[in-house]
Amino acid sequence: MNKREFLKILGAGAVGLAANSLIFKSCFLIRKDGQEKHKNWAWITTDLKTPVDEWKRKFAGMHEAGIHAILPEIYGSRRAHYASKHLPVDENWLEMILPAAKAEGLEIHAWMWCMPCNIEDIQKKHPEWFSVNGKGESSLDKPAYVDYCKFLCPSRPEVHEFIQMTAAELAQYETLDGIHLDYIRYPDVILAEALQPKYGIVQDREYPEYDYCYCEVCRNKFKEKTGIDPLKLQEPSENKEWRQFRYDSITNIVNDKLIPIAHKYNKVISAAVFPNWEFVRQEWYRWNLDAVMPMLYHSFYNEDMEWIKKQTEKGVMSLPKNIPLYSGLYVPQLRPDELTEAVEASFDGGAKGIVLFSANAMTDAHWKYFSKAVKS
């Protein structure tokens, strides 16, 4: 897709949204008696080795177990797994699994990473696109925590366009049901408690090496708005305006840049989000999505099943009633019987369904317990 084609899509989308009252696919499932029923999803990490016949078998098994929609990882910050014209392409995995999933009665929503960019050509041509921490270090040169955390700056129009182009390409797949946003955030300024020892760090407050973004664009935009250079703040974490500026930077991408593209093509748009949203500057309860999927990975926070229920309740209460919440559960840290407990905790908290991370981690025993839990 060249820039002219992309701008044509955006222009047509703006006109269409202004002129028409579009009816979008619902993220709710309705029973024959008119009552809502739970809708269950599964993230599927990229798998280019499994042949199509095996995918058909897997999809049939998922549907039988109570899964209604899948979220395959189609773009993970390095290469596209679909026929992209603007990203480097590995294999056209989406084109292979899309008809197979639809044939088994599953919805398919393309899972795309947003802010991290590990494409060498982009890194070489546009190093200025990358976020800068409070010490003046670019995430390109010194990423936080792990090498792939090379996050783009959410204030730059060029970055908006880059992300929009991926969404626009995916939205034009006629039989695709939706687009699923991941990493639509800043790097964690404070990691979940149980993850900190893994990196040999203690984060008892916000430290500048993990605090983004202080690039010239962000600093100038904030200074124009408030008269303050955030880099000169003695305690940036205590400045409410600076925090809100960054929340708004991500919200702008979601509400103003990505949702219109998805809805122009009548696609559902959802996102994987954090329960501790402040630490990734992700004010997701203000996003006009069709569904939200908080990653309630209780073991990351040294918490129990009751925490899943409470976080689900908190999320449901924060959202408009027309936006369903689906509880994301981390299968690698759940025994099959514990998966049942986590499902029940989610439903008790008001979740409209479950999202499994991931289908790849599910054993036969997990599927057995999951199926019984969601169908009871």
mmCIF file of C-alpha atoms in Angstrom:
data_model
loop_
_atom_site.group_PDB
_atom_site.id
_atom_site.type_symbol
_atom_site.label_atom_id
_atom_site.label_comp_id
_atom_site.label_asym_id
_atom_site.label_seq_id
_atom_site.Cartn_x
_atom_site.Cartn_y
_atom_site.Cartn_z
ATOM 1 C CA MET A 1 0.000 0.000 0.000
ATOM 2 C CA ASN A 2 1.489 3.341 -1.032
ATOM 3 C CA LYS A 3 0.821 6.627 0.729
ATOM 4 C CA ARG A 4 -1.682 7.784 -1.894
ATOM 5 C CA GLU A 5 -3.766 4.627 -1.453
ATOM 6 C CA PHE A 6 -3.560 4.974 2.321
ATOM 7 C CA LEU A 7 -4.710 8.602 2.305
ATOM 8 C CA LYS A 8 -7.563 7.659 -0.012
ATOM 9 C CA ILE A 9 -8.692 5.027 2.498
ATOM 10 C CA LEU A 10 -8.552 7.507 5.368
ATOM 11 C CA GLY A 11 -10.400 10.152 3.388
ATOM 12 C CA ALA A 12 -13.142 7.787 2.322
ATOM 13 C CA GLY A 13 -13.410 6.554 5.873
ATOM 14 C CA ALA A 14 -13.904 10.037 7.256
ATOM 15 C CA VAL A 15 -16.639 10.784 4.735
ATOM 16 C CA GLY A 16 -18.320 7.452 5.328
ATOM 17 C CA LEU A 17 -18.376 7.862 9.081
ATOM 18 C CA ALA A 18 -19.752 11.370 8.814
ATOM 19 C CA ALA A 19 -22.450 10.466 6.321
ATOM 20 C CA ASN A 20 -23.668 7.094 7.483
ATOM 21 C CA SER A 21 -24.904 5.449 10.616
ATOM 22 C CA LEU A 22 -22.964 2.202 10.450
ATOM 23 C CA ILE A 23 -24.099 -0.963 12.142
ATOM 24 C CA PHE A 24 -21.167 -2.935 13.529
ATOM 25 C CA LYS A 25 -20.935 -6.578 14.453
ATOM 26 C CA SER A 26 -21.774 -7.169 18.071
ATOM 27 C CA CYS A 27 -19.287 -8.506 20.571
ATOM 28 C CA PHE A 28 -22.191 -9.950 22.539
ATOM 29 C CA LEU A 29 -23.660 -13.395 21.922
ATOM 30 C CA ILE A 30 -27.436 -13.723 22.242
ATOM 31 C CA ARG A 31 -29.229 -16.971 23.014
ATOM 32 C CA LYS A 32 -32.440 -17.996 21.260
ATOM 33 C CA ASP A 33 -34.419 -16.813 24.292
ATOM 34 C CA GLY A 34 -32.958 -13.323 23.872
ATOM 35 C CA GLN A 35 -30.613 -13.530 26.857
ATOM 36 C CA GLU A 36 -26.912 -12.772 26.602
ATOM 37 C CA LYS A 37 -24.528 -15.688 26.854
ATOM 38 C CA HIS A 38 -20.807 -15.725 27.431
ATOM 39 C CA LYS A 39 -18.471 -15.382 24.481
ATOM 40 C CA ASN A 40 -15.044 -16.992 24.759
ATOM 41 C CA TRP A 41 -11.856 -16.208 22.904
ATOM 42 C CA ALA A 42 -8.318 -17.543 22.530
ATOM 43 C CA TRP A 43 -5.104 -15.769 21.644
ATOM 44 C CA ILE A 44 -2.968 -17.850 19.256
ATOM 45 C CA THR A 45 0.730 -16.999 19.037
ATOM 46 C CA THR A 46 2.307 -17.157 15.591
ATOM 47 C CA ASP A 47 2.725 -20.727 14.362
ATOM 48 C CA LEU A 48 3.888 -21.095 10.767
ATOM 49 C CA LYS A 49 4.763 -24.789 10.957
ATOM 50 C CA THR A 50 1.366 -26.377 11.563
ATOM 51 C CA PRO A 51 -0.278 -27.498 8.276
ATOM 52 C CA VAL A 52 -3.775 -26.371 7.354
ATOM 53 C CA ASP A 53 -5.373 -29.782 7.972
ATOM 54 C CA GLU A 54 -4.050 -29.726 11.538
ATOM 55 C CA TRP A 55 -5.412 -26.201 11.992
ATOM 56 C CA LYS A 56 -8.821 -27.421 10.884
ATOM 57 C CA ARG A 57 -8.672 -30.124 13.547
ATOM 58 C CA LYS A 58 -7.525 -27.640 16.192
ATOM 59 C CA PHE A 59 -10.222 -25.130 15.292
ATOM 60 C CA ALA A 60 -12.923 -27.785 15.414
ATOM 61 C CA GLY A 61 -11.709 -28.801 18.875
ATOM 62 C CA MET A 62 -11.665 -25.203 20.104
ATOM 63 C CA HIS A 63 -15.201 -24.609 18.901
ATOM 64 C CA GLU A 64 -16.414 -27.811 20.522
ATOM 65 C CA ALA A 65 -14.760 -26.772 23.812
ATOM 66 C CA GLY A 66 -16.616 -23.459 23.898
ATOM 67 C CA ILE A 67 -14.398 -21.012 22.008
ATOM 68 C CA HIS A 68 -16.274 -18.615 19.725
ATOM 69 C CA ALA A 69 -13.478 -16.386 18.427
ATOM 70 C CA ILE A 70 -9.723 -16.613 17.911
ATOM 71 C CA LEU A 71 -7.048 -13.904 17.994
ATOM 72 C CA PRO A 72 -4.076 -15.082 15.891
ATOM 73 C CA GLU A 73 -0.855 -13.051 16.144
ATOM 74 C CA ILE A 74 -0.650 -11.645 12.617
ATOM 75 C CA TYR A 75 1.920 -8.895 13.242
ATOM 76 C CA GLY A 76 4.361 -9.055 16.150
ATOM 77 C CA SER A 77 6.566 -5.978 15.546
ATOM 78 C CA ARG A 78 9.030 -7.653 13.153
ATOM 79 C CA ARG A 79 7.265 -9.239 10.184
ATOM 80 C CA ALA A 80 3.728 -9.475 8.910
ATOM 81 C CA HIS A 81 2.066 -12.848 8.589
ATOM 82 C CA TYR A 82 -0.298 -11.673 5.889
ATOM 83 C CA ALA A 83 0.137 -10.168 2.404
ATOM 84 C CA SER A 84 1.239 -6.711 3.573
ATOM 85 C CA LYS A 85 2.452 -4.059 1.159
ATOM 86 C CA HIS A 86 4.087 -1.857 3.786
ATOM 87 C CA LEU A 87 5.596 -4.357 6.250
ATOM 88 C CA PRO A 88 8.213 -7.060 5.624
ATOM 89 C CA VAL A 89 6.343 -10.333 5.130
ATOM 90 C CA ASP A 90 7.268 -13.754 6.474
ATOM 91 C CA GLU A 91 4.442 -16.039 5.336
ATOM 92 C CA ASN A 92 0.801 -15.414 4.481
ATOM 93 C CA TRP A 93 -0.425 -17.242 7.582
ATOM 94 C CA LEU A 94 -3.650 -15.240 7.839
ATOM 95 C CA GLU A 95 -4.682 -16.253 4.340
ATOM 96 C CA MET A 96 -4.171 -19.913 5.279
ATOM 97 C CA ILE A 97 -6.000 -20.018 8.604
ATOM 98 C CA LEU A 98 -8.820 -17.572 7.843
ATOM 99 C CA PRO A 99 -10.965 -19.920 5.721
ATOM 100 C CA ALA A 100 -10.124 -22.863 7.991
ATOM 101 C CA ALA A 101 -11.331 -21.020 11.101
ATOM 102 C CA LYS A 102 -14.467 -19.709 9.415
ATOM 103 C CA ALA A 103 -15.329 -23.205 8.192
ATOM 104 C CA GLU A 104 -15.362 -24.400 11.803
ATOM 105 C CA GLY A 105 -17.689 -21.601 12.920
ATOM 106 C CA LEU A 106 -15.072 -19.386 14.572
ATOM 107 C CA GLU A 107 -14.731 -15.631 14.346
ATOM 108 C CA ILE A 108 -11.207 -14.476 13.583
ATOM 109 C CA HIS A 109 -9.752 -11.184 14.815
ATOM 110 C CA ALA A 110 -6.249 -10.225 13.649
ATOM 111 C CA TRP A 111 -3.913 -9.580 16.600
ATOM 112 C CA MET A 112 -1.448 -6.770 15.814
ATOM 113 C CA TRP A 113 1.270 -5.182 17.939
ATOM 114 C CA CYS A 114 1.127 -1.387 17.891
ATOM 115 C CA MET A 115 3.900 0.611 19.591
ATOM 116 C CA PRO A 116 6.983 -1.680 19.540
ATOM 117 C CA CYS A 117 8.834 -1.731 16.217
ATOM 118 C CA ASN A 118 11.628 -4.204 15.539
ATOM 119 C CA ILE A 119 11.801 -3.732 11.775
ATOM 120 C CA GLU A 120 15.434 -3.035 10.872
ATOM 121 C CA ASP A 121 14.587 -0.867 7.875
ATOM 122 C CA ILE A 122 12.404 1.429 10.005
ATOM 123 C CA GLN A 123 15.065 1.573 12.717
ATOM 124 C CA LYS A 124 17.715 2.633 10.203
ATOM 125 C CA LYS A 125 15.607 5.158 8.298
ATOM 126 C CA HIS A 126 13.638 6.658 11.192
ATOM 127 C CA PRO A 127 15.550 6.459 14.494
ATOM 128 C CA GLU A 128 13.780 9.672 15.557
ATOM 129 C CA TRP A 129 10.450 7.780 15.702
ATOM 130 C CA PHE A 130 11.462 5.929 18.861
ATOM 131 C CA SER A 131 10.556 6.890 22.423
ATOM 132 C CA VAL A 132 13.101 8.527 24.719
ATOM 133 C CA ASN A 133 13.267 7.916 28.467
ATOM 134 C CA GLY A 134 13.795 10.397 31.280
ATOM 135 C CA LYS A 135 17.569 9.958 31.030
ATOM 136 C CA GLY A 136 17.564 10.957 27.362
ATOM 137 C CA GLU A 137 18.105 7.387 26.105
ATOM 138 C CA SER A 138 16.244 6.176 23.020
ATOM 139 C CA SER A 139 14.354 2.897 23.282
ATOM 140 C CA LEU A 140 16.022 2.025 19.985
ATOM 141 C CA ASP A 141 19.487 2.116 21.552
ATOM 142 C CA LYS A 142 18.648 1.114 25.108
ATOM 143 C CA PRO A 143 15.260 -0.601 25.330
ATOM 144 C CA ALA A 144 13.741 -1.178 28.760
ATOM 145 C CA TYR A 145 13.878 -4.719 30.175
ATOM 146 C CA VAL A 146 14.221 -6.764 26.965
ATOM 147 C CA ASP A 147 15.558 -6.118 23.478
ATOM 148 C CA TYR A 148 12.177 -6.092 21.725
ATOM 149 C CA CYS A 149 10.872 -3.176 23.849
ATOM 150 C CA LYS A 150 11.802 -0.660 21.176
ATOM 151 C CA PHE A 151 8.700 1.480 21.459
ATOM 152 C CA LEU A 152 7.670 4.169 19.010
ATOM 153 C CA CYS A 153 6.699 7.645 20.203
ATOM 154 C CA PRO A 154 2.890 8.027 20.330
ATOM 155 C CA SER A 155 3.022 11.790 19.699
ATOM 156 C CA ARG A 156 4.484 11.659 16.188
ATOM 157 C CA PRO A 157 2.123 11.838 13.165
ATOM 158 C CA GLU A 158 4.488 9.601 11.168
ATOM 159 C CA VAL A 159 4.120 6.901 13.819
ATOM 160 C CA HIS A 160 0.338 7.249 13.727
ATOM 161 C CA GLU A 161 0.386 6.736 9.978
ATOM 162 C CA PHE A 162 2.667 3.705 10.237
ATOM 163 C CA ILE A 163 0.317 1.977 12.693
ATOM 164 C CA GLN A 164 -2.763 3.041 10.750
ATOM 165 C CA MET A 165 -1.422 1.452 7.577
ATOM 166 C CA THR A 166 -1.271 -1.954 9.258
ATOM 167 C CA ALA A 167 -4.816 -1.589 10.581
ATOM 168 C CA ALA A 168 -6.050 -0.411 7.178
ATOM 169 C CA GLU A 169 -4.538 -3.391 5.380
ATOM 170 C CA LEU A 170 -6.064 -5.872 7.808
ATOM 171 C CA ALA A 171 -9.461 -4.177 7.854
ATOM 172 C CA GLN A 172 -9.828 -4.788 4.125
ATOM 173 C CA TYR A 173 -9.910 -8.579 4.511
ATOM 174 C CA GLU A 174 -13.580 -9.138 3.772
ATOM 175 C CA THR A 175 -14.090 -12.256 5.891
ATOM 176 C CA LEU A 176 -11.990 -11.061 8.836
ATOM 177 C CA ASP A 177 -14.216 -10.246 11.806
ATOM 178 C CA GLY A 178 -12.047 -7.773 13.650
ATOM 179 C CA ILE A 179 -8.750 -6.168 14.586
ATOM 180 C CA HIS A 180 -7.172 -6.752 17.990
ATOM 181 C CA LEU A 181 -4.681 -4.211 19.353
ATOM 182 C CA ASP A 182 -1.775 -5.252 21.565
ATOM 183 C CA TYR A 183 1.096 -3.214 23.051
ATOM 184 C CA ILE A 184 -1.003 -0.099 22.584
ATOM 185 C CA ARG A 185 0.804 1.604 25.437
ATOM 186 C CA TYR A 186 4.107 2.936 26.770
ATOM 187 C CA PRO A 187 6.796 0.660 28.262
ATOM 188 C CA ASP A 188 6.029 -0.321 31.865
ATOM 189 C CA VAL A 189 7.267 2.440 34.127
ATOM 190 C CA ILE A 190 6.796 -0.077 36.956
ATOM 191 C CA LEU A 191 6.685 -3.806 36.246
ATOM 192 C CA ALA A 192 4.227 -6.164 37.887
ATOM 193 C CA GLU A 193 5.640 -7.163 41.281
ATOM 194 C CA ALA A 194 6.387 -10.812 40.487
ATOM 195 C CA LEU A 195 8.266 -9.893 37.300
ATOM 196 C CA GLN A 196 10.750 -7.508 38.889
ATOM 197 C CA PRO A 197 13.052 -10.227 40.344
ATOM 198 C CA LYS A 198 13.290 -11.764 36.864
ATOM 199 C CA TYR A 199 15.123 -8.636 35.740
ATOM 200 C CA GLY A 200 17.010 -8.134 38.994
ATOM 201 C CA ILE A 201 15.332 -4.822 39.746
ATOM 202 C CA VAL A 202 13.302 -3.224 42.512
ATOM 203 C CA GLN A 203 10.856 -0.553 41.384
ATOM 204 C CA ASP A 204 9.508 1.150 44.479
ATOM 205 C CA ARG A 205 8.775 4.297 42.477
ATOM 206 C CA GLU A 206 9.011 5.636 38.922
ATOM 207 C CA TYR A 207 12.634 5.746 37.755
ATOM 208 C CA PRO A 208 13.716 7.851 34.740
ATOM 209 C CA GLU A 209 15.253 4.944 32.807
ATOM 210 C CA TYR A 210 11.794 3.343 32.518
ATOM 211 C CA ASP A 211 9.803 6.571 32.149
ATOM 212 C CA TYR A 212 8.789 7.573 28.575
ATOM 213 C CA CYS A 213 8.546 9.689 26.411
ATOM 214 C CA TYR A 214 10.804 12.744 26.633
ATOM 215 C CA CYS A 215 11.621 13.211 22.954
ATOM 216 C CA GLU A 216 11.609 16.693 21.433
ATOM 217 C CA VAL A 217 8.115 16.234 19.975
ATOM 218 C CA CYS A 218 6.557 15.219 23.299
ATOM 219 C CA ARG A 219 8.386 17.908 25.232
ATOM 220 C CA ASN A 220 7.430 20.635 22.772
ATOM 221 C CA LYS A 221 3.782 19.581 22.604
ATOM 222 C CA PHE A 222 3.502 19.518 26.378
ATOM 223 C CA LYS A 223 5.310 22.836 26.709
ATOM 224 C CA GLU A 224 2.982 24.456 24.163
ATOM 225 C CA LYS A 225 0.028 23.239 26.197
ATOM 226 C CA THR A 226 1.256 24.000 29.720
ATOM 227 C CA GLY A 227 4.383 26.142 29.467
ATOM 228 C CA ILE A 228 6.332 23.370 31.227
ATOM 229 C CA ASP A 229 9.285 21.352 29.922
ATOM 230 C CA PRO A 230 8.639 17.902 31.454
ATOM 231 C CA LEU A 231 12.350 17.116 31.462
ATOM 232 C CA LYS A 232 12.850 19.910 33.975
ATOM 233 C CA LEU A 233 10.251 18.612 36.423
ATOM 234 C CA GLN A 234 11.891 17.553 39.682
ATOM 235 C CA GLU A 235 9.344 14.737 40.174
ATOM 236 C CA PRO A 236 7.626 14.017 36.832
ATOM 237 C CA SER A 237 5.485 11.259 38.372
ATOM 238 C CA GLU A 238 3.805 13.812 40.637
ATOM 239 C CA ASN A 239 2.727 16.114 37.813
ATOM 240 C CA LYS A 240 -0.889 15.259 36.954
ATOM 241 C CA GLU A 241 -0.836 17.184 33.673
ATOM 242 C CA TRP A 242 2.234 15.314 32.432
ATOM 243 C CA ARG A 243 0.684 11.966 33.312
ATOM 244 C CA GLN A 244 -2.573 12.900 31.578
ATOM 245 C CA PHE A 245 -0.711 14.115 28.500
ATOM 246 C CA ARG A 246 0.690 10.644 28.036
ATOM 247 C CA TYR A 247 -2.605 8.890 28.746
ATOM 248 C CA ASP A 248 -4.177 11.137 26.113
ATOM 249 C CA SER A 249 -1.427 10.398 23.577
ATOM 250 C CA ILE A 250 -2.365 6.715 23.541
ATOM 251 C CA THR A 251 -6.102 7.392 23.747
ATOM 252 C CA ASN A 252 -5.813 9.627 20.686
ATOM 253 C CA ILE A 253 -4.254 6.818 18.650
ATOM 254 C CA VAL A 254 -7.015 4.397 19.614
ATOM 255 C CA ASN A 255 -10.068 6.651 19.390
ATOM 256 C CA ASP A 256 -9.071 8.984 16.566
ATOM 257 C CA LYS A 257 -6.638 6.986 14.431
ATOM 258 C CA LEU A 258 -7.530 3.283 14.621
ATOM 259 C CA ILE A 259 -11.193 2.884 15.539
ATOM 260 C CA PRO A 260 -12.415 4.893 12.495
ATOM 261 C CA ILE A 261 -10.427 2.619 10.171
ATOM 262 C CA ALA A 262 -11.839 -0.575 11.673
ATOM 263 C CA HIS A 263 -15.400 0.709 11.697
ATOM 264 C CA LYS A 264 -15.202 1.974 8.119
ATOM 265 C CA TYR A 265 -14.858 -1.655 7.068
ATOM 266 C CA ASN A 266 -17.428 -2.869 9.620
ATOM 267 C CA LYS A 267 -14.793 -4.609 11.715
ATOM 268 C CA VAL A 268 -14.923 -5.136 15.455
ATOM 269 C CA ILE A 269 -11.957 -3.549 17.220
ATOM 270 C CA SER A 270 -10.696 -4.753 20.598
ATOM 271 C CA ALA A 271 -7.554 -4.445 22.699
ATOM 272 C CA ALA A 272 -5.472 -6.361 25.227
ATOM 273 C CA VAL A 273 -5.049 -4.046 28.213
ATOM 274 C CA PHE A 274 -3.406 -3.908 31.638
ATOM 275 C CA PRO A 275 -5.281 -4.007 34.949
ATOM 276 C CA ASN A 276 -2.626 -1.641 36.382
ATOM 277 C CA TRP A 277 -3.119 0.738 33.484
ATOM 278 C CA GLU A 278 -1.413 3.731 35.122
ATOM 279 C CA PHE A 279 1.975 1.992 34.918
ATOM 280 C CA VAL A 280 1.756 1.721 31.125
ATOM 281 C CA ARG A 281 -0.098 5.040 30.575
ATOM 282 C CA GLN A 282 -3.085 3.152 29.159
ATOM 283 C CA GLU A 283 -6.375 4.803 30.170
ATOM 284 C CA TRP A 284 -8.406 2.145 28.403
ATOM 285 C CA TYR A 285 -11.765 2.809 30.030
ATOM 286 C CA ARG A 286 -11.892 5.984 27.882
ATOM 287 C CA TRP A 287 -11.404 4.059 24.646
ATOM 288 C CA ASN A 288 -14.428 3.663 22.355
ATOM 289 C CA LEU A 289 -13.678 0.039 21.562
ATOM 290 C CA ASP A 290 -16.094 -2.773 20.814
ATOM 291 C CA ALA A 291 -14.494 -4.965 23.495
ATOM 292 C CA VAL A 292 -11.691 -4.846 26.062
ATOM 293 C CA MET A 293 -9.602 -7.777 27.254
ATOM 294 C CA PRO A 294 -7.662 -7.038 30.453
ATOM 295 C CA MET A 295 -4.789 -9.444 30.990
ATOM 296 C CA LEU A 296 -5.656 -10.671 34.479
ATOM 297 C CA TYR A 297 -2.493 -12.696 34.931
ATOM 298 C CA HIS A 298 -2.778 -13.006 38.708
ATOM 299 C CA SER A 299 0.578 -14.745 39.181
ATOM 300 C CA PHE A 300 2.382 -11.691 37.728
ATOM 301 C CA TYR A 301 1.050 -9.676 40.664
ATOM 302 C CA ASN A 302 1.499 -12.346 43.378
ATOM 303 C CA GLU A 303 -2.287 -12.529 43.674
ATOM 304 C CA ASP A 304 -4.957 -15.220 43.955
ATOM 305 C CA MET A 305 -8.252 -16.034 42.212
ATOM 306 C CA GLU A 306 -10.176 -13.478 44.255
ATOM 307 C CA TRP A 307 -8.010 -10.801 42.632
ATOM 308 C CA ILE A 308 -9.272 -11.905 39.205
ATOM 309 C CA LYS A 309 -12.845 -11.404 40.373
ATOM 310 C CA LYS A 310 -12.104 -7.985 41.886
ATOM 311 C CA GLN A 311 -10.201 -6.748 38.831
ATOM 312 C CA THR A 312 -13.013 -7.942 36.580
ATOM 313 C CA GLU A 313 -15.570 -6.103 38.703
ATOM 314 C CA LYS A 314 -13.414 -2.972 38.686
ATOM 315 C CA GLY A 315 -13.043 -3.086 34.915
ATOM 316 C CA VAL A 316 -16.745 -3.687 34.265
ATOM 317 C CA MET A 317 -17.666 -0.780 36.546
ATOM 318 C CA SER A 318 -15.296 1.562 34.686
ATOM 319 C CA LEU A 319 -16.725 0.847 31.223
ATOM 320 C CA PRO A 320 -19.932 1.935 29.485
ATOM 321 C CA LYS A 321 -22.506 -0.874 29.499
ATOM 322 C CA ASN A 322 -22.277 -1.309 25.737
ATOM 323 C CA ILE A 323 -18.569 -2.282 25.887
ATOM 324 C CA PRO A 324 -18.106 -5.884 27.040
ATOM 325 C CA LEU A 325 -15.126 -6.984 29.113
ATOM 326 C CA TYR A 326 -13.534 -10.391 28.606
ATOM 327 C CA SER A 327 -11.128 -11.621 31.279
ATOM 328 C CA GLY A 328 -7.713 -12.636 29.948
ATOM 329 C CA LEU A 329 -6.318 -15.700 31.748
ATOM 330 C CA TYR A 330 -2.691 -16.877 31.693
ATOM 331 C CA VAL A 331 -2.824 -20.618 31.047
ATOM 332 C CA PRO A 332 0.894 -21.464 31.677
ATOM 333 C CA GLN A 333 0.439 -20.573 35.365
ATOM 334 C CA LEU A 334 -2.864 -22.432 35.799
ATOM 335 C CA ARG A 335 -3.400 -26.123 36.445
ATOM 336 C CA PRO A 336 -6.511 -27.466 34.696
ATOM 337 C CA ASP A 337 -8.540 -27.349 37.923
ATOM 338 C CA GLU A 338 -7.264 -23.820 38.618
ATOM 339 C CA LEU A 339 -8.445 -22.764 35.171
ATOM 340 C CA THR A 340 -11.959 -23.672 36.290
ATOM 341 C CA GLU A 341 -11.540 -21.442 39.355
ATOM 342 C CA ALA A 342 -10.262 -18.568 37.229
ATOM 343 C CA VAL A 343 -13.196 -18.885 34.821
ATOM 344 C CA GLU A 344 -15.677 -18.873 37.699
ATOM 345 C CA ALA A 345 -13.968 -15.863 39.307
ATOM 346 C CA SER A 346 -14.212 -13.981 36.009
ATOM 347 C CA PHE A 347 -17.900 -14.749 35.569
ATOM 348 C CA ASP A 348 -18.600 -13.841 39.195
ATOM 349 C CA GLY A 349 -16.928 -10.496 38.515
ATOM 350 C CA GLY A 350 -19.204 -9.758 35.563
ATOM 351 C CA ALA A 351 -17.050 -10.761 32.585
ATOM 352 C CA LYS A 352 -18.948 -11.412 29.359
ATOM 353 C CA GLY A 353 -16.530 -14.218 28.600
ATOM 354 C CA ILE A 354 -12.968 -15.508 28.786
ATOM 355 C CA VAL A 355 -9.835 -14.944 26.698
ATOM 356 C CA LEU A 356 -7.205 -17.674 26.974
ATOM 357 C CA PHE A 357 -3.505 -16.959 26.702
ATOM 358 C CA SER A 358 -2.979 -18.958 24.855
ATOM 359 C CA ALA A 359 -4.544 -21.733 22.804
ATOM 360 C CA ASN A 360 -0.994 -22.979 22.220
ATOM 361 C CA ALA A 361 -0.580 -23.596 25.987
ATOM 362 C CA MET A 362 -3.805 -25.561 26.441
ATOM 363 C CA THR A 363 -3.437 -29.290 27.157
ATOM 364 C CA ASP A 364 -6.218 -31.828 26.659
ATOM 365 C CA ALA A 365 -6.896 -31.618 30.393
ATOM 366 C CA HIS A 366 -7.119 -27.825 30.229
ATOM 367 C CA TRP A 367 -9.642 -28.024 27.411
ATOM 368 C CA LYS A 368 -11.717 -30.559 29.336
ATOM 369 C CA TYR A 369 -11.909 -28.394 32.462
ATOM 370 C CA PHE A 370 -12.422 -25.212 30.457
ATOM 371 C CA SER A 371 -15.271 -26.671 28.439
ATOM 372 C CA LYS A 372 -17.078 -27.865 31.543
ATOM 373 C CA ALA A 373 -16.612 -24.495 33.262
ATOM 374 C CA VAL A 374 -17.899 -22.325 30.418
ATOM 375 C CA LYS A 375 -20.813 -24.607 29.556
ATOM 376 C CA SER A 376 -22.090 -25.144 33.095
#
